[in-house]
Amino acid sequence: EADIYQTPRYLVIGTGKKITLECSQTMGHDKMYWYQQDPGMELHLIHYSYGVNSTEKGDLSSESTVSRIRTEHFPLTLESARPSHTSQYLCASNPGTSGNTDTQYFGPGTRLTVL
Amino acid sequence: QKEVEQNSGPLSVPEGAIASLNCTYSDRGSQSFFWYRQYSGKSPELIMSIYSNGDKEDGRFTAQLNKASQYVSLLIRDSQPSDSATYLCAVSPNTGFQKLVFGTGTRLLVSP
């Protein structure tokens, strides 16, 4: 099981602000993911990373960007927040070990509200 | 057709009963299957994974996989009110990268 941390847990911010949602894991997992989930709705993959200096866009188009400079750290940035960005953002990582290569473990999430 | 389909529910069962949750998927090449539990406002928590046809049991939970029918299910025996949550089925499609596709989830309500 992975230890995945997300900060802040809750964020209320005004339109137009730049925000960064932090995600870190202490298990040395190469693969990390960001999902967006609206209340009562399904998870949508918005970004993922194979490892350091690798980032890819997911299935759901997002105005956010990510970076992966260190294995343990996968921050997500919104340059100019809008009310449409209000959602829960979930970070996950994958140990990628033999026989268990697809399992993802989730952090506690960040609930973002843009006013 | 969605890649992973689940009945949204709610599925209501009395305490002590068996809850049966179902999931179908479209990618016949899928190799890995997962059940997550998500309480309201919380993040998904892995319950079980299953990779080969048949049953896999872990405590009160049993996952069943039938690749020929593209069907995976989760049975919860002796259901408890604390089992009330949304159960997400997730499938790893045959893409060569460890990406999961999630269903919309089935909401389970266990009444005391």
Coordinates of N, CA and C in Angstrom, one line a residue:
Chain A
E1 N 0.8 -1.2 0.0 CA 0.0 0.0 0.0 C 0.9 1.2 0.0
A2 N 0.4 2.3 -0.7 CA 1.2 3.5 -0.8 C 0.8 4.6 0.2
D3 N 1.8 5.4 0.6 CA 1.5 6.6 1.3 C 1.5 7.8 0.4
I4 N 0.4 8.3 0.1 CA 0.2 9.4 -0.8 C -0.4 10.6 -0.1
Y5 N 0.2 11.7 -0.3 CA -0.2 12.9 0.4 C -0.6 14.0 -0.6
Q6 N -1.7 14.7 -0.3 CA -2.2 15.7 -1.1 C -2.4 17.0 -0.2
T7 N -2.0 18.1 -0.7 CA -2.2 19.4 0.0 C -2.6 20.4 -1.0
P8 N -3.4 21.4 -0.7 CA -4.3 21.4 0.5 C -5.4 20.3 0.4
R9 N -6.1 20.0 1.5 CA -7.2 19.1 1.4 C -8.4 19.9 0.9
Y10 N -8.6 21.1 1.2 CA -9.7 22.0 0.8 C -9.1 23.3 0.4
L11 N -9.6 23.9 -0.7 CA -9.2 25.2 -1.2 C -10.3 25.9 -1.8
V12 N -10.6 27.1 -1.3 CA -11.6 28.0 -1.8 C -10.8 29.3 -2.3
I13 N -11.0 29.6 -3.6 CA -10.1 30.6 -4.2 C -11.0 31.4 -5.2
G14 N -10.5 32.6 -5.5 CA -11.3 33.5 -6.4 C -10.9 33.2 -7.9
T15 N -11.7 33.6 -8.8 CA -11.5 33.4 -10.2 C -10.2 34.2 -10.6
G16 N -9.4 33.6 -11.5 CA -8.2 34.2 -12.0 C -6.9 33.9 -11.2
K17 N -7.1 33.3 -10.1 CA -5.9 33.0 -9.3 C -5.1 31.8 -9.9
K18 N -3.8 31.8 -9.7 CA -3.0 30.7 -10.0 C -2.9 29.8 -8.8
I19 N -3.1 28.5 -9.0 CA -3.0 27.5 -7.9 C -2.2 26.3 -8.2
T20 N -1.6 25.7 -7.2 CA -0.9 24.5 -7.4 C -1.4 23.5 -6.4
L21 N -1.8 22.3 -6.8 CA -2.2 21.3 -5.9 C -1.0 20.3 -5.8
E22 N -0.7 20.0 -4.6 CA 0.5 19.2 -4.4 C 0.1 17.7 -4.2
C23 N 1.0 16.9 -4.7 CA 0.8 15.4 -4.5 C 2.2 14.8 -4.3
S24 N 2.4 14.1 -3.3 CA 3.7 13.4 -3.1 C 3.5 12.0 -2.6
Q25 N 4.4 11.1 -2.9 CA 4.4 9.7 -2.4 C 5.8 9.3 -2.0
T26 N 5.8 8.5 -1.0 CA 7.1 8.2 -0.3 C 7.6 6.8 -0.7
M27 N 6.9 6.1 -1.6 CA 7.2 4.7 -1.9 C 8.1 4.5 -3.2
G28 N 8.5 5.6 -3.8 CA 9.3 5.5 -5.0 C 8.6 5.0 -6.2
H29 N 7.3 5.1 -6.3 CA 6.5 4.7 -7.4 C 6.8 5.5 -8.6
D30 N 7.0 4.9 -9.8 CA 7.3 5.6 -11.0 C 6.1 6.2 -11.6
K31 N 5.0 5.5 -11.5 CA 3.8 6.0 -12.2 C 2.8 6.7 -11.3
M32 N 2.4 7.9 -11.7 CA 1.5 8.7 -10.9 C 0.4 9.3 -11.9
Y33 N -0.7 9.6 -11.2 CA -1.9 10.0 -12.0 C -2.6 11.1 -11.3
W34 N -3.3 11.9 -12.1 CA -4.3 12.9 -11.5 C -5.7 12.6 -12.1
Y35 N -6.7 12.5 -11.3 CA -8.0 12.4 -11.7 C -8.9 13.5 -11.2
Q36 N -9.9 13.8 -11.9 CA -10.9 14.8 -11.5 C -12.2 14.1 -11.3
Q37 N -12.9 14.4 -10.3 CA -14.2 13.8 -10.0 C -15.2 14.8 -9.4
D38 N -16.3 15.0 -10.1 CA -17.4 15.8 -9.6 C -18.2 15.0 -8.7
P39 N -19.0 15.6 -7.7 CA -19.8 14.8 -6.8 C -20.7 13.9 -7.5
G40 N -20.7 12.6 -7.1 CA -21.6 11.6 -7.6 C -21.3 11.2 -9.0
M41 N -20.2 11.6 -9.5 CA -19.8 11.3 -10.9 C -18.6 10.4 -11.0
E42 N -18.3 10.0 -12.2 CA -17.1 9.1 -12.3 C -15.8 9.8 -12.3
L43 N -14.7 9.0 -12.1 CA -13.4 9.6 -12.1 C -13.0 9.8 -13.6
H44 N -12.3 10.9 -13.8 CA -11.8 11.1 -15.2 C -10.3 11.4 -15.1
L45 N -9.5 10.6 -15.8 CA -8.0 10.8 -15.8 C -7.7 12.0 -16.6
I46 N -6.9 13.0 -16.0 CA -6.6 14.2 -16.6 C -5.1 14.3 -16.9
H47 N -4.3 13.6 -16.1 CA -2.8 13.6 -16.4 C -2.2 12.3 -15.8
Y48 N -1.1 11.9 -16.5 CA -0.4 10.8 -15.9 C 1.1 10.9 -16.2
S49 N 1.9 10.2 -15.5 CA 3.4 10.2 -15.7 C 4.0 8.8 -15.5
Y50 N 4.9 8.5 -16.4 CA 5.6 7.3 -16.4 C 6.8 7.3 -15.4
G51 N 7.3 8.6 -15.2 CA 8.4 8.7 -14.3 C 8.9 10.2 -14.4
V52 N 10.1 10.4 -13.9 CA 10.7 11.7 -14.0 C 10.8 12.2 -15.4
N53 N 10.4 13.5 -15.6 CA 10.4 14.2 -16.9 C 9.4 13.6 -17.9
S54 N 8.5 12.8 -17.4 CA 7.5 12.2 -18.3 C 6.1 12.7 -17.9
T55 N 5.4 13.3 -18.7 CA 4.0 13.7 -18.4 C 3.1 13.5 -19.7
E56 N 1.9 13.1 -19.5 CA 1.0 12.9 -20.6 C -0.4 13.4 -20.2
K57 N -1.1 13.8 -21.2 CA -2.5 14.2 -20.9 C -3.4 12.9 -20.9
G58 N -4.4 13.0 -20.1 CA -5.3 11.9 -19.9 C -6.5 11.9 -20.9
D59 N -7.5 11.2 -20.5 CA -8.7 11.1 -21.4 C -9.6 12.3 -21.4
L60 N -9.6 13.1 -20.3 CA -10.4 14.3 -20.1 C -9.5 15.5 -20.4
S61 N -10.0 16.3 -21.3 CA -9.2 17.5 -21.6 C -9.3 18.4 -20.3
S62 N -8.1 19.0 -20.0 CA -8.0 19.8 -18.8 C -7.1 21.0 -19.1
E63 N -7.5 22.1 -18.5 CA -6.6 23.3 -18.6 C -5.5 23.3 -17.7
S64 N -5.4 22.3 -16.8 CA -4.3 22.2 -15.9 C -3.0 21.7 -16.5
T65 N -1.9 21.9 -15.9 CA -0.6 21.3 -16.3 C 0.0 20.6 -15.1
V66 N 0.9 19.7 -15.4 CA 1.6 19.0 -14.4 C 3.1 19.0 -14.7
S67 N 3.9 18.6 -13.7 CA 5.3 18.5 -13.9 C 5.8 17.3 -13.0
R68 N 6.9 16.7 -13.4 CA 7.5 15.6 -12.7 C 9.0 15.7 -12.7
I69 N 9.5 16.5 -11.8 CA 10.9 16.8 -11.7 C 11.5 15.8 -10.7
R70 N 10.8 15.3 -9.8 CA 11.3 14.3 -8.8 C 10.3 13.2 -8.8
T71 N 10.8 12.0 -8.5 CA 9.9 10.8 -8.5 C 8.8 10.9 -7.6
E72 N 9.0 11.5 -6.4 CA 8.0 11.5 -5.3 C 7.0 12.6 -5.5
H73 N 7.2 13.5 -6.4 CA 6.4 14.8 -6.4 C 5.7 15.0 -7.8
F74 N 4.4 15.2 -7.8 CA 3.7 15.3 -9.1 C 2.6 16.4 -8.9
P75 N 3.0 17.7 -8.9 CA 2.1 18.8 -8.7 C 1.3 19.1 -9.9
L76 N 0.1 19.6 -9.7 CA -0.9 20.0 -10.7 C -1.1 21.5 -10.6
T77 N -1.0 22.3 -11.7 CA -1.1 23.7 -11.6 C -2.3 24.2 -12.6
L78 N -3.0 25.1 -12.0 CA -4.0 25.9 -12.8 C -3.5 27.3 -12.9
E79 N -3.3 27.8 -14.1 CA -2.7 29.2 -14.2 C -3.7 30.2 -13.9
S80 N -5.0 30.0 -14.2 CA -6.0 31.0 -13.9 C -7.3 30.2 -13.6
A81 N -7.6 30.1 -12.3 CA -8.7 29.3 -11.9 C -10.1 29.9 -12.3
R82 N -11.0 29.1 -12.7 CA -12.4 29.5 -13.1 C -13.4 28.6 -12.3
P83 N -14.6 29.1 -12.2 CA -15.6 28.3 -11.5 C -15.8 26.9 -12.1
S84 N -15.6 26.8 -13.4 CA -15.7 25.4 -14.0 C -14.7 24.5 -13.5
H85 N -13.6 25.0 -12.8 CA -12.6 24.1 -12.3 C -13.0 23.5 -10.9
T86 N -14.1 24.0 -10.4 CA -14.5 23.4 -9.1 C -14.8 22.0 -9.2
S87 N -14.1 21.2 -8.4 CA -14.2 19.7 -8.4 C -13.3 19.1 -7.3
Q88 N -13.3 17.8 -7.3 CA -12.4 17.1 -6.4 C -11.2 16.6 -7.3
Y89 N -10.0 16.8 -6.9 CA -8.8 16.3 -7.6 C -8.1 15.2 -6.8
L90 N -8.0 14.1 -7.4 CA -7.4 12.9 -6.8 C -6.1 12.5 -7.4
C91 N -5.1 12.3 -6.6 CA -3.8 11.9 -7.1 C -3.7 10.4 -6.7
A92 N -3.0 9.6 -7.6 CA -2.8 8.2 -7.4 C -1.4 7.8 -7.8
S93 N -0.9 6.7 -7.3 CA 0.3 6.2 -7.8 C 0.2 4.7 -7.9
N94 N 1.2 4.1 -8.7 CA 1.2 2.7 -9.1 C 2.5 2.1 -8.8
P95 N 2.6 1.1 -7.9 CA 3.9 0.5 -7.6 C 4.6 -0.2 -8.8
G96 N 3.8 -0.7 -9.7 CA 4.3 -1.3 -10.9 C 5.2 -2.5 -10.7
T97 N 5.0 -3.2 -9.6 CA 5.8 -4.4 -9.4 C 5.2 -5.6 -10.1
S98 N 6.0 -6.6 -10.3 CA 5.6 -7.8 -11.1 C 4.4 -8.4 -10.5
G99 N 3.4 -8.7 -11.3 CA 2.2 -9.4 -10.9 C 1.2 -8.4 -10.3
N100 N 1.6 -7.2 -10.2 CA 0.7 -6.2 -9.5 C 0.8 -4.8 -10.2
T101 N 0.9 -4.9 -11.5 CA 1.4 -3.7 -12.2 C 0.4 -2.6 -12.4
D102 N -0.9 -3.0 -12.2 CA -1.9 -2.0 -12.6 C -2.6 -1.4 -11.3
T103 N -2.3 -1.8 -10.2 CA -3.0 -1.3 -9.0 C -2.6 0.1 -8.7
Q104 N -3.6 0.9 -8.5 CA -3.4 2.3 -8.2 C -3.9 2.6 -6.7
Y105 N -3.2 3.4 -6.0 CA -3.5 3.8 -4.7 C -3.7 5.3 -4.7
F106 N -4.8 5.7 -4.0 CA -5.2 7.1 -4.1 C -4.8 7.9 -2.8
G107 N -4.5 9.2 -3.1 CA -4.3 10.1 -2.0 C -5.7 10.5 -1.5
P108 N -5.7 11.4 -0.4 CA -7.0 11.8 0.2 C -7.8 12.8 -0.7
G109 N -7.2 13.4 -1.7 CA -7.9 14.3 -2.5 C -7.8 15.8 -2.1
T110 N -8.0 16.7 -3.1 CA -8.2 18.1 -2.8 C -9.5 18.5 -3.3
R111 N -10.3 19.1 -2.5 CA -11.6 19.6 -2.9 C -11.4 21.1 -3.2
L112 N -11.5 21.5 -4.5 CA -11.3 22.8 -5.0 C -12.6 23.5 -5.3
T113 N -12.8 24.7 -4.7 CA -13.9 25.6 -5.0 C -13.4 26.9 -5.6
V114 N -13.8 27.2 -6.8 CA -13.5 28.5 -7.4 C -14.7 29.4 -7.4
L115 N -14.6 30.5 -6.8 CA -15.7 31.5 -6.7 C -15.8 32.4 -7.8
Chain B
Q1 N -21.2 3.0 -26.3 CA -21.1 2.1 -25.2 C -19.9 2.5 -24.3
K2 N -20.1 2.6 -23.0 CA -19.0 3.0 -22.1 C -18.1 1.8 -22.0
E3 N -16.8 2.1 -21.7 CA -15.8 1.0 -21.6 C -16.1 0.1 -20.4
V4 N -16.5 0.7 -19.3 CA -16.9 0.0 -18.1 C -18.2 0.4 -17.6
E5 N -19.1 -0.5 -17.5 CA -20.5 -0.2 -17.1 C -20.9 -0.8 -15.8
Q6 N -21.6 0.0 -15.0 CA -22.1 -0.4 -13.7 C -23.5 0.2 -13.6
N7 N -24.4 -0.5 -12.9 CA -25.7 0.0 -12.5 C -25.5 1.0 -11.4
S8 N -26.0 2.2 -11.5 CA -25.7 3.2 -10.5 C -26.4 3.0 -9.2
G9 N -27.4 2.2 -9.2 CA -28.1 1.9 -8.0 C -29.1 3.1 -7.6
P10 N -29.4 3.2 -6.3 CA -28.8 2.5 -5.2 C -29.3 1.0 -5.1
L11 N -28.4 0.2 -4.6 CA -28.7 -1.2 -4.3 C -28.9 -1.3 -2.8
S12 N -30.1 -1.6 -2.4 CA -30.5 -1.6 -1.0 C -30.5 -3.1 -0.5
V13 N -29.8 -3.4 0.6 CA -29.9 -4.7 1.2 C -30.0 -4.6 2.7
P14 N -30.6 -5.5 3.3 CA -30.6 -5.5 4.8 C -29.3 -6.0 5.4
E15 N -29.1 -5.5 6.6 CA -27.9 -6.0 7.3 C -27.8 -7.5 7.4
G16 N -26.7 -8.1 7.1 CA -26.5 -9.5 7.2 C -26.7 -10.2 5.8
A17 N -27.3 -9.5 4.9 CA -27.5 -10.1 3.6 C -26.3 -10.1 2.7
I18 N -26.4 -10.8 1.6 CA -25.3 -10.7 0.6 C -25.6 -9.6 -0.5
A19 N -24.7 -8.8 -0.7 CA -24.8 -7.7 -1.7 C -24.0 -8.2 -2.9
S20 N -24.6 -8.1 -4.1 CA -24.0 -8.5 -5.3 C -23.9 -7.3 -6.3
L21 N -22.7 -6.9 -6.6 CA -22.4 -5.8 -7.4 C -21.8 -6.3 -8.8
N22 N -22.3 -5.7 -9.9 CA -21.9 -6.2 -11.2 C -21.2 -5.2 -12.0
C23 N -20.4 -5.6 -13.0 CA -19.7 -4.7 -13.8 C -19.4 -5.4 -15.1
T24 N -19.6 -4.7 -16.3 CA -19.2 -5.3 -17.6 C -18.2 -4.3 -18.2
Y25 N -17.4 -4.9 -19.1 CA -16.4 -4.1 -19.7 C -16.3 -4.4 -21.2
S26 N -15.8 -3.5 -22.0 CA -15.9 -3.7 -23.5 C -14.6 -4.2 -24.1
D27 N -13.5 -3.9 -23.5 CA -12.2 -4.3 -24.1 C -11.9 -5.7 -23.7
R28 N -12.0 -6.6 -24.7 CA -11.8 -8.0 -24.5 C -10.4 -8.3 -24.1
G29 N -9.4 -7.5 -24.4 CA -8.0 -7.7 -24.1 C -7.7 -7.3 -22.7
S30 N -8.6 -6.8 -21.9 CA -8.3 -6.3 -20.6 C -7.8 -7.4 -19.7
Q31 N -6.8 -7.1 -18.8 CA -6.1 -8.1 -18.1 C -6.3 -8.0 -16.6
S32 N -6.5 -6.8 -16.1 CA -6.6 -6.6 -14.7 C -7.9 -5.9 -14.3
F33 N -8.4 -6.3 -13.1 CA -9.7 -5.8 -12.7 C -9.7 -5.5 -11.2
F34 N -10.4 -4.4 -10.9 CA -10.3 -3.9 -9.5 C -11.6 -3.5 -9.0
W35 N -11.8 -3.6 -7.7 CA -13.0 -3.1 -7.0 C -12.4 -2.1 -6.0
Y36 N -13.0 -0.9 -6.0 CA -12.7 0.2 -5.1 C -14.0 0.5 -4.3
R37 N -13.8 0.9 -3.1 CA -14.9 1.5 -2.3 C -14.6 2.9 -2.1
Q38 N -15.7 3.7 -2.2 CA -15.6 5.2 -2.0 C -16.7 5.7 -1.2
Y39 N -16.3 6.2 0.0 CA -17.3 6.8 0.9 C -17.5 8.2 0.4
S40 N -18.7 8.8 0.7 CA -19.0 10.1 0.2 C -18.0 11.1 0.6
G41 N -17.4 11.9 -0.4 CA -16.5 12.9 -0.1 C -15.1 12.4 0.2
K42 N -14.9 11.1 0.1 CA -13.5 10.5 0.3 C -12.9 10.0 -1.0
S43 N -11.7 9.6 -0.9 CA -11.0 9.0 -2.1 C -11.3 7.5 -2.2
P44 N -11.1 6.9 -3.4 CA -11.3 5.5 -3.5 C -10.3 4.7 -2.8
E45 N -10.8 3.6 -2.2 CA -10.0 2.7 -1.4 C -10.0 1.3 -2.1
L46 N -8.9 0.7 -2.4 CA -8.8 -0.6 -3.0 C -9.3 -1.7 -2.1
I47 N -10.3 -2.4 -2.7 CA -10.8 -3.6 -1.9 C -10.2 -4.9 -2.4
M48 N -10.3 -5.1 -3.7 CA -9.8 -6.3 -4.3 C -9.3 -6.1 -5.7
S49 N -8.4 -7.0 -6.1 CA -8.0 -7.1 -7.5 C -8.1 -8.5 -7.9
I50 N -8.4 -8.7 -9.2 CA -8.5 -10.1 -9.8 C -8.0 -10.1 -11.2
Y51 N -7.2 -11.1 -11.5 CA -6.6 -11.1 -12.8 C -6.9 -12.4 -13.7
S52 N -7.5 -13.4 -13.0 CA -7.8 -14.6 -13.8 C -9.2 -15.0 -13.5
N53 N -9.7 -15.8 -14.5 CA -11.1 -16.3 -14.4 C -11.4 -17.0 -13.1
G54 N -12.6 -16.9 -12.5 CA -12.9 -17.6 -11.4 C -13.2 -16.7 -10.2
D55 N -13.1 -17.2 -9.0 CA -13.4 -16.5 -7.8 C -12.2 -16.2 -7.0
K56 N -12.2 -15.0 -6.3 CA -11.1 -14.7 -5.4 C -11.7 -14.2 -4.1
E57 N -11.4 -14.8 -3.0 CA -12.1 -14.4 -1.8 C -11.1 -13.7 -0.8
D58 N -11.6 -12.7 -0.1 CA -10.8 -12.0 0.9 C -11.8 -11.5 2.0
G59 N -11.8 -12.3 3.0 CA -12.7 -12.0 4.1 C -14.1 -12.1 3.7
R60 N -14.9 -11.0 3.9 CA -16.3 -11.0 3.5 C -16.5 -10.7 2.0
F61 N -15.4 -10.4 1.3 CA -15.5 -10.0 -0.1 C -15.1 -11.2 -1.0
T62 N -15.9 -11.4 -2.1 CA -15.5 -12.3 -3.2 C -15.6 -11.6 -4.5
A63 N -14.5 -11.6 -5.3 CA -14.6 -11.1 -6.6 C -14.7 -12.2 -7.6
Q64 N -15.5 -12.1 -8.6 CA -15.7 -13.1 -9.6 C -15.4 -12.5 -11.0
L65 N -14.6 -13.2 -11.8 CA -14.3 -12.8 -13.1 C -14.6 -13.8 -14.2
N66 N -15.3 -13.3 -15.2 CA -15.6 -14.2 -16.4 C -15.2 -13.4 -17.6
K67 N -14.0 -13.7 -18.1 CA -13.5 -12.9 -19.3 C -14.2 -13.2 -20.5
A68 N -14.7 -14.4 -20.7 CA -15.5 -14.8 -21.9 C -16.8 -13.9 -22.0
S69 N -17.4 -13.7 -20.9 CA -18.6 -12.8 -20.8 C -18.3 -11.4 -20.6
Q70 N -17.0 -11.0 -20.3 CA -16.5 -9.7 -20.0 C -17.3 -9.1 -18.9
Y71 N -17.2 -9.8 -17.8 CA -18.1 -9.6 -16.6 C -17.3 -9.8 -15.4
V72 N -17.4 -8.8 -14.4 CA -16.7 -9.0 -13.1 C -17.7 -8.6 -12.1
S73 N -17.7 -9.3 -11.0 CA -18.7 -9.0 -9.9 C -18.0 -9.0 -8.6
L74 N -18.7 -8.4 -7.6 CA -18.2 -8.3 -6.2 C -19.3 -8.7 -5.3
L75 N -19.1 -9.8 -4.5 CA -20.1 -10.2 -3.5 C -19.6 -9.8 -2.1
I76 N -20.5 -9.2 -1.4 CA -20.2 -8.8 0.0 C -21.1 -9.6 0.9
R77 N -20.5 -10.5 1.7 CA -21.3 -11.4 2.6 C -21.5 -10.7 3.9
D78 N -22.6 -11.0 4.6 CA -22.9 -10.5 5.9 C -22.7 -8.9 5.9
S79 N -23.4 -8.3 5.0 CA -23.3 -6.9 4.7 C -23.6 -6.1 6.0
Q80 N -22.8 -5.1 6.3 CA -22.9 -4.2 7.4 C -23.3 -2.8 7.0
P81 N -23.9 -2.0 7.9 CA -24.2 -0.6 7.5 C -22.9 0.1 7.1
S82 N -21.8 -0.2 7.7 CA -20.5 0.4 7.3 C -20.1 0.1 5.9
D83 N -20.7 -0.9 5.3 CA -20.4 -1.2 3.9 C -21.1 -0.2 2.9
S84 N -22.0 0.6 3.5 CA -22.7 1.6 2.6 C -21.7 2.6 2.0
A85 N -21.6 2.5 0.7 CA -20.7 3.4 0.0 C -20.9 3.2 -1.5
T86 N -20.1 3.9 -2.3 CA -20.2 3.6 -3.7 C -19.0 2.7 -4.1
Y87 N -19.3 1.7 -4.9 CA -18.3 0.7 -5.3 C -18.0 0.9 -6.7
L88 N -16.7 1.2 -7.0 CA -16.2 1.4 -8.3 C -15.5 0.2 -8.9
C89 N -15.9 -0.1 -10.1 CA -15.2 -1.2 -10.8 C -14.2 -0.5 -11.7
A90 N -13.0 -1.0 -11.8 CA -11.9 -0.4 -12.6 C -11.3 -1.5 -13.4
V91 N -11.0 -1.2 -14.7 CA -10.4 -2.2 -15.6 C -9.2 -1.6 -16.2
S92 N -8.2 -2.4 -16.4 CA -7.0 -2.0 -17.1 C -7.1 -2.5 -18.5
P93 N -7.3 -1.6 -19.5 CA -7.5 -2.0 -20.9 C -6.1 -2.4 -21.4
N94 N -6.2 -3.0 -22.6 CA -5.0 -3.6 -23.2 C -4.2 -2.5 -24.0
T95 N -3.7 -1.5 -23.2 CA -3.0 -0.4 -23.9 C -1.5 -0.4 -23.7
G96 N -1.0 -1.3 -22.9 CA 0.4 -1.3 -22.7 C 0.9 -0.3 -21.6
F97 N 0.0 0.5 -21.1 CA 0.4 1.3 -20.0 C -0.6 1.1 -18.9
Q98 N -0.2 1.3 -17.6 CA -1.0 1.0 -16.5 C -2.0 2.1 -16.2
K99 N -3.0 2.1 -17.1 CA -4.1 3.1 -17.0 C -5.3 2.4 -16.6
L100 N -6.1 2.9 -15.7 CA -7.4 2.3 -15.3 C -8.5 3.1 -15.9
V101 N -9.5 2.3 -16.3 CA -10.8 3.0 -16.7 C -11.8 2.6 -15.6
F102 N -12.5 3.6 -15.1 CA -13.4 3.4 -14.0 C -14.8 3.4 -14.5
G103 N -15.7 2.6 -13.9 CA -17.1 2.7 -14.1 C -17.6 3.9 -13.2
T104 N -18.9 4.2 -13.4 CA -19.5 5.3 -12.6 C -19.8 4.9 -11.2
G105 N -19.7 3.6 -10.9 CA -20.0 3.2 -9.5 C -21.4 2.8 -9.2
T106 N -21.5 1.8 -8.3 CA -22.8 1.4 -7.8 C -22.9 1.8 -6.3
R107 N -24.0 2.6 -6.0 CA -24.2 3.0 -4.6 C -24.9 1.9 -3.8
L108 N -24.3 1.4 -2.8 CA -24.8 0.4 -1.9 C -25.3 1.0 -0.6
L109 N -26.5 0.6 -0.2 CA -27.1 1.0 1.0 C -27.4 -0.2 1.8
V110 N -26.8 -0.3 3.0 CA -27.1 -1.5 3.9 C -27.9 -0.9 5.1
S111 N -29.1 -1.4 5.2 CA -30.0 -0.9 6.3 C -29.9 -1.8 7.5
P112 N -29.8 -1.2 8.7 CA -29.7 -2.0 10.0 C -31.1 -2.7 10.2

